[in-house]
Each structure stands twice: as C-alpha cells, then as structure tokens.
Amino acid sequence: LAKTTQPISMDSYEGQEVNITCSHNNIATNDYITWYQQFPSQGPRFIIQGYKTKVTNEVASLFIPADRKSSTLSLPRVSLSDTAVYYCLVVPVDRDDKIIFGKGTRLHILP
Amino acid sequence: DADVTQTPRNRITKTGKRIMLECSQTKGHDRMYWYRQDPGLGLRLIYYSFDVKDINKGEISDGYSVSRQAQAKFSLSLESAIPNQTALYFCATSDPLSLAGSDTQYFGPGTRLTVL
C-alpha cells in the first residue's frame, strides 16, 4: 500500500485559499486518492476523492498531476471553521487491503 | 454520523480489567474498522473486517481482540487493560461500491477510554 507524506501543520488566514499537498510516490495503477477532514473529538469525514486531473465538489478541489505521485487539496476562501486535521489517503479499489490514515495535516485558520 | 453508533461514549477503568467497546451500524455496509487516536499520532488501525467471516489485524492489534457478531455489529475488547491503551477509539464502516467515493469510511462518534 502506498505511503503518503503531507505537512504536519499549516497556518492560514480567513478568506485565503489553502492548498495542502500530499506525496504518494508508490501509488498503484488502480489506487484512488482520498481526503478526509477531522474536527477535535469527532471522527473523520470524507471530503473528496479522485483518480487523476481535477475533481471539484461543494467543499474542495483536488488536483492530481499526470504522474499521480502527488495530489493537492485546495480549500477556497477558508473560514475559522475549517480549522481541522486533513488526511490524505491512498485507497486500493482492485484489491482488499487496509487503508492507513497517518498523522494528517493540522490546519489552523487565523482571523 | 448517526448511522454508526458506539457504546459507551466514555469509560474509565482500572489496569487489568476487561473492557468491551461496541459498534453498531445501520448503513448496511459489510466493512467495519476499529481505530485508536492518540494526541499527535493521527488514526491507527487496530482491526478490520470485510465481512462477517473475515477479521484482519491492522497496524496495532497487540492487546486487542475483536468479534464480528453480525453484519451490523463489531466489538473491540481489551482483555487486560493497561494505561497506555488510554485513547479515543473510533469505529467506522465502508462500502467499496459507495457512490460517494470508493470505499468511503463513515465514522462513529468515538469512545473515550481512560485506563488508570
């Protein structure tokens, strides 16, 4: 299963766009890239998933370059309520395998 | 997510006691998971089950056991609790064919366990 690497923490300000990059050099052909958000004392919740190029939903955008060795979660115009831990995961879809969350990126939004 | 419930929500126990944490889901998912979370260490997978007859160890299974009583129920046991098992425990379910995203996981509210 591909290991992911992402920054331990990031700070930003309200109204700014925040980009969190994740590297997954050993991603397999049929693996998807998935991001979760976790608030304190709550379980993580799914934000977005993609395979290649760009995916956008009402919460975020996910950019994946052609080589798929990295991905960038983009949060537009963040607010204080976006302060959370963000996890980048590689999800195998063609085999039964466990999913590893890792330590995530602690995002702190300042006023 | 109210579709995944965990009991108890909080538990304080003593070293050496046997503890069971229970997880129930109404989402109809075959896959269920147990994680623990310690400050600064993210989520670590303890055990996972892809169907009622399938149980697999995760990253940190030592000191824990699980039971998959039915599709909807997955219990985690600490046979003899020790202080370094003090943590926040999460149960999750997933469906590999979910329209929300491949194998999207849905988490329960967590159980805060303190071992004295």
CSV table of C-alpha atoms in Angstrom, one decimal:
chain,number,residue,atom,x,y,z
A,1,LEU,CA,0.0,0.0,0.0
A,2,ALA,CA,1.4,3.4,-1.0
A,3,LYS,CA,2.7,5.6,1.8
A,4,THR,CA,1.6,9.2,1.9
A,5,THR,CA,3.6,12.2,3.1
A,6,GLN,CA,2.0,15.5,4.0
A,7,PRO,CA,3.0,18.5,6.1
A,8,ILE,CA,2.4,18.2,9.8
A,9,SER,CA,0.8,21.6,10.2
A,10,MET,CA,-0.2,24.7,8.3
A,11,ASP,CA,-1.5,28.2,9.2
A,12,SER,CA,-3.6,30.4,7.1
A,13,TYR,CA,-6.0,33.4,7.4
A,14,GLU,CA,-9.7,33.6,6.9
A,15,GLY,CA,-10.7,34.3,3.3
A,16,GLN,CA,-7.5,32.8,1.8
A,17,GLU,CA,-7.2,29.8,-0.4
A,18,VAL,CA,-5.4,26.9,1.2
A,19,ASN,CA,-3.5,24.2,-0.6
A,20,ILE,CA,-2.3,21.1,1.1
A,21,THR,CA,0.0,18.8,-0.9
A,22,CYS,CA,0.4,15.1,-0.3
A,23,SER,CA,3.0,12.9,-1.9
A,24,HIS,CA,2.4,9.2,-2.7
A,25,ASN,CA,5.3,8.1,-4.8
A,26,ASN,CA,4.4,4.4,-4.8
A,27,ILE,CA,0.7,4.8,-5.8
A,28,ALA,CA,-0.5,1.8,-7.8
A,29,THR,CA,-2.4,2.0,-11.0
A,30,ASN,CA,-5.8,1.3,-9.6
A,31,ASP,CA,-5.5,3.3,-6.4
A,32,TYR,CA,-7.6,6.4,-5.7
A,33,ILE,CA,-6.6,9.4,-3.7
A,34,THR,CA,-9.0,10.4,-0.9
A,35,TRP,CA,-9.0,13.2,1.6
A,36,TYR,CA,-10.8,13.3,5.0
A,37,GLN,CA,-11.4,16.2,7.5
A,38,GLN,CA,-11.4,15.7,11.2
A,39,PHE,CA,-12.6,18.2,13.9
A,40,PRO,CA,-11.5,17.7,17.5
A,41,SER,CA,-13.2,14.8,19.3
A,42,GLN,CA,-15.0,13.8,16.2
A,43,GLY,CA,-14.4,11.0,13.6
A,44,PRO,CA,-13.0,11.9,10.2
A,45,ARG,CA,-15.4,12.7,7.4
A,46,PHE,CA,-14.9,12.2,3.7
A,47,ILE,CA,-14.2,15.4,1.7
A,48,ILE,CA,-13.2,14.4,-1.8
A,49,GLN,CA,-11.8,11.6,-3.9
A,50,GLY,CA,-10.0,11.5,-7.3
A,51,TYR,CA,-8.1,9.4,-9.7
A,52,LYS,CA,-6.4,11.9,-12.0
A,53,THR,CA,-6.6,15.5,-13.2
A,54,LYS,CA,-9.1,17.7,-11.2
A,55,VAL,CA,-12.1,16.9,-9.1
A,56,THR,CA,-14.3,19.6,-7.5
A,57,ASN,CA,-17.2,19.5,-5.2
A,58,GLU,CA,-19.0,22.0,-2.9
A,59,VAL,CA,-16.3,21.7,-0.3
A,60,ALA,CA,-12.9,21.5,-2.1
A,61,SER,CA,-11.0,20.8,-5.2
A,62,LEU,CA,-8.5,18.0,-5.7
A,63,PHE,CA,-5.6,18.4,-8.2
A,64,ILE,CA,-3.7,15.3,-9.4
A,65,PRO,CA,-0.9,15.6,-11.9
A,66,ALA,CA,-0.4,13.1,-14.7
A,67,ASP,CA,2.2,11.0,-12.8
A,68,ARG,CA,-0.2,10.8,-9.8
A,69,LYS,CA,2.8,10.8,-7.4
A,70,SER,CA,1.3,13.7,-5.5
A,71,SER,CA,-2.0,15.5,-5.0
A,72,THR,CA,-3.2,18.9,-3.8
A,73,LEU,CA,-6.3,19.5,-1.7
A,74,SER,CA,-7.5,23.1,-2.3
A,75,LEU,CA,-9.9,24.8,0.1
A,76,PRO,CA,-11.3,28.0,-1.3
A,77,ARG,CA,-11.8,31.1,0.9
A,78,VAL,CA,-11.3,29.3,4.3
A,79,SER,CA,-13.1,30.3,7.5
A,80,LEU,CA,-12.3,29.7,11.1
A,81,SER,CA,-14.5,26.6,11.0
A,82,ASP,CA,-12.1,25.0,8.5
A,83,THR,CA,-9.6,24.5,11.3
A,84,ALA,CA,-9.1,20.8,11.4
A,85,VAL,CA,-6.8,17.9,10.6
A,86,TYR,CA,-6.8,16.8,7.0
A,87,TYR,CA,-5.8,13.3,6.0
A,88,CYS,CA,-4.6,12.2,2.6
A,89,LEU,CA,-5.1,8.5,1.9
A,90,VAL,CA,-4.4,6.1,-1.0
A,91,VAL,CA,-7.4,3.8,-1.4
A,92,PRO,CA,-7.0,0.5,-3.3
A,93,VAL,CA,-10.0,-0.3,-5.4
A,94,ASP,CA,-8.9,-3.5,-7.1
A,95,ARG,CA,-7.9,-5.5,-4.1
A,96,ASP,CA,-8.9,-5.9,-0.4
A,97,ASP,CA,-6.4,-4.1,1.6
A,98,LYS,CA,-6.4,-1.9,4.7
A,99,ILE,CA,-6.4,1.8,4.5
A,100,ILE,CA,-3.8,3.8,6.5
A,101,PHE,CA,-4.7,7.3,7.8
A,102,GLY,CA,-1.4,8.5,9.1
A,103,LYS,CA,-1.0,11.7,11.1
A,104,GLY,CA,-2.6,14.2,8.7
A,105,THR,CA,-2.0,17.9,8.4
A,106,ARG,CA,-3.2,20.1,11.2
A,107,LEU,CA,-4.6,23.3,9.6
A,108,HIS,CA,-5.1,26.3,11.7
A,109,ILE,CA,-7.1,29.2,10.3
A,110,LEU,CA,-6.4,32.6,11.9
A,111,PRO,CA,-8.8,35.6,11.9
B,1,ASP,CA,-22.8,10.0,11.7
B,2,ALA,CA,-25.9,8.8,13.5
B,3,ASP,CA,-25.8,5.6,11.3
B,4,VAL,CA,-22.8,4.4,13.2
B,5,THR,CA,-23.1,4.3,17.0
B,6,GLN,CA,-20.6,3.4,19.7
B,7,THR,CA,-21.1,2.5,23.2
B,8,PRO,CA,-20.1,3.6,25.7
B,9,ARG,CA,-19.1,7.1,24.8
B,10,ASN,CA,-16.8,7.4,27.8
B,11,ARG,CA,-15.3,4.8,30.1
B,12,ILE,CA,-12.9,4.9,32.9
B,13,THR,CA,-11.5,1.6,34.1
B,14,LYS,CA,-8.6,0.2,36.0
B,15,THR,CA,-5.5,-1.7,34.9
B,16,GLY,CA,-6.1,-5.3,34.4
B,17,LYS,CA,-9.9,-5.0,33.8
B,18,ARG,CA,-11.5,-6.5,30.7
B,19,ILE,CA,-13.3,-3.9,28.6
B,20,MET,CA,-15.6,-4.2,25.6
B,21,LEU,CA,-16.4,-1.4,23.2
B,22,GLU,CA,-19.3,-1.9,20.9
B,23,CYS,CA,-20.1,-0.6,17.5
B,24,SER,CA,-23.4,-0.8,15.6
B,25,GLN,CA,-24.3,0.4,12.1
B,26,THR,CA,-27.5,0.8,10.1
B,27,LYS,CA,-25.8,1.6,6.9
B,28,GLY,CA,-25.8,-2.0,5.6
B,29,HIS,CA,-22.1,-1.9,5.0
B,30,ASP,CA,-20.1,-5.1,5.0
B,31,ARG,CA,-16.8,-3.5,6.0
B,32,MET,CA,-16.1,-2.3,9.6
B,33,TYR,CA,-13.0,-1.0,11.3
B,34,TRP,CA,-11.6,-0.1,14.7
B,35,TYR,CA,-9.1,2.8,15.1
B,36,ARG,CA,-7.5,4.4,18.1
B,37,GLN,CA,-6.3,8.0,18.2
B,38,ASP,CA,-3.7,9.4,20.5
B,39,PRO,CA,-2.8,13.1,20.5
B,40,GLY,CA,-0.4,13.9,17.7
B,41,LEU,CA,-0.4,10.4,16.3
B,42,GLY,CA,-3.3,10.5,13.9
B,43,LEU,CA,-5.5,7.5,13.5
B,44,ARG,CA,-4.1,4.0,13.8
B,45,LEU,CA,-5.9,0.9,12.6
B,46,ILE,CA,-6.4,-1.8,15.2
B,47,TYR,CA,-8.6,-4.4,13.3
B,48,TYR,CA,-10.8,-4.5,10.3
B,49,SER,CA,-13.4,-6.9,8.9
B,50,PHE,CA,-14.5,-7.0,5.3
B,51,ASP,CA,-17.5,-9.3,6.1
B,52,VAL,CA,-18.9,-11.4,9.0
B,53,LYS,CA,-16.4,-14.2,8.4
B,54,ASP,CA,-13.4,-12.0,7.8
B,55,ILE,CA,-11.2,-10.5,10.5
B,56,ASN,CA,-7.8,-8.9,9.9
B,57,LYS,CA,-5.2,-7.3,12.1
B,58,GLY,CA,-4.3,-3.7,11.5
B,59,GLU,CA,-1.2,-1.7,12.5
B,60,ILE,CA,-1.5,-2.1,16.3
B,61,SER,CA,-3.6,-5.2,17.2
B,62,ASP,CA,-1.5,-6.4,20.2
B,63,GLY,CA,-3.5,-6.3,23.4
B,64,TYR,CA,-6.8,-6.1,21.5
B,65,SER,CA,-9.3,-8.6,20.1
B,66,VAL,CA,-12.5,-8.2,18.1
B,67,SER,CA,-15.7,-10.0,17.4
B,68,ARG,CA,-18.0,-9.5,14.3
B,69,GLN,CA,-21.3,-10.8,15.7
B,70,ALA,CA,-23.3,-9.8,12.7
B,71,GLN,CA,-23.0,-7.5,9.6
B,72,ALA,CA,-24.1,-4.6,11.8
B,73,LYS,CA,-22.0,-5.2,14.9
B,74,PHE,CA,-18.3,-5.2,15.5
B,75,SER,CA,-16.9,-5.2,19.1
B,76,LEU,CA,-13.5,-4.4,20.3
B,77,SER,CA,-12.1,-6.0,23.5
B,78,LEU,CA,-9.2,-5.1,25.7
B,79,GLU,CA,-8.6,-8.4,27.6
B,80,SER,CA,-6.5,-6.8,30.3
B,81,ALA,CA,-6.4,-3.0,30.0
B,82,ILE,CA,-3.2,-1.1,30.6
B,83,PRO,CA,-2.7,2.7,30.9
B,84,ASN,CA,-1.1,3.1,27.5
B,85,GLN,CA,-4.4,2.0,26.0
B,86,THR,CA,-5.9,5.3,27.1
B,87,ALA,CA,-7.1,6.8,23.9
B,88,LEU,CA,-10.0,7.9,21.8
B,89,TYR,CA,-11.4,4.9,19.9
B,90,PHE,CA,-13.3,5.1,16.6
B,91,CYS,CA,-15.4,2.6,14.8
B,92,ALA,CA,-16.0,3.0,11.0
B,93,THR,CA,-17.8,1.3,8.2
B,94,SER,CA,-17.4,1.4,4.5
B,95,ASP,CA,-18.8,0.3,1.2
B,96,PRO,CA,-16.4,-0.4,-1.6
B,97,LEU,CA,-19.1,0.4,-4.1
B,98,SER,CA,-20.3,3.6,-2.5
B,99,LEU,CA,-21.4,6.4,-4.8
B,100,ALA,CA,-19.8,8.9,-2.5
B,101,GLY,CA,-16.4,7.6,-3.3
B,102,SER,CA,-14.7,4.3,-3.5
B,103,ASP,CA,-14.7,2.7,0.0
B,104,THR,CA,-15.6,5.9,1.8
B,105,GLN,CA,-15.5,5.4,5.5
B,106,TYR,CA,-18.2,6.6,7.9
B,107,PHE,CA,-17.1,7.1,11.5
B,108,GLY,CA,-18.9,6.8,14.8
B,109,PRO,CA,-18.7,9.4,17.4
B,110,GLY,CA,-15.9,7.8,19.3
B,111,THR,CA,-15.3,6.3,22.7
B,112,ARG,CA,-13.0,8.0,25.1
B,113,LEU,CA,-11.3,5.3,27.2
B,114,THR,CA,-9.2,6.1,30.3
B,115,VAL,CA,-7.2,3.3,31.9
B,116,LEU,CA,-6.0,4.1,35.4
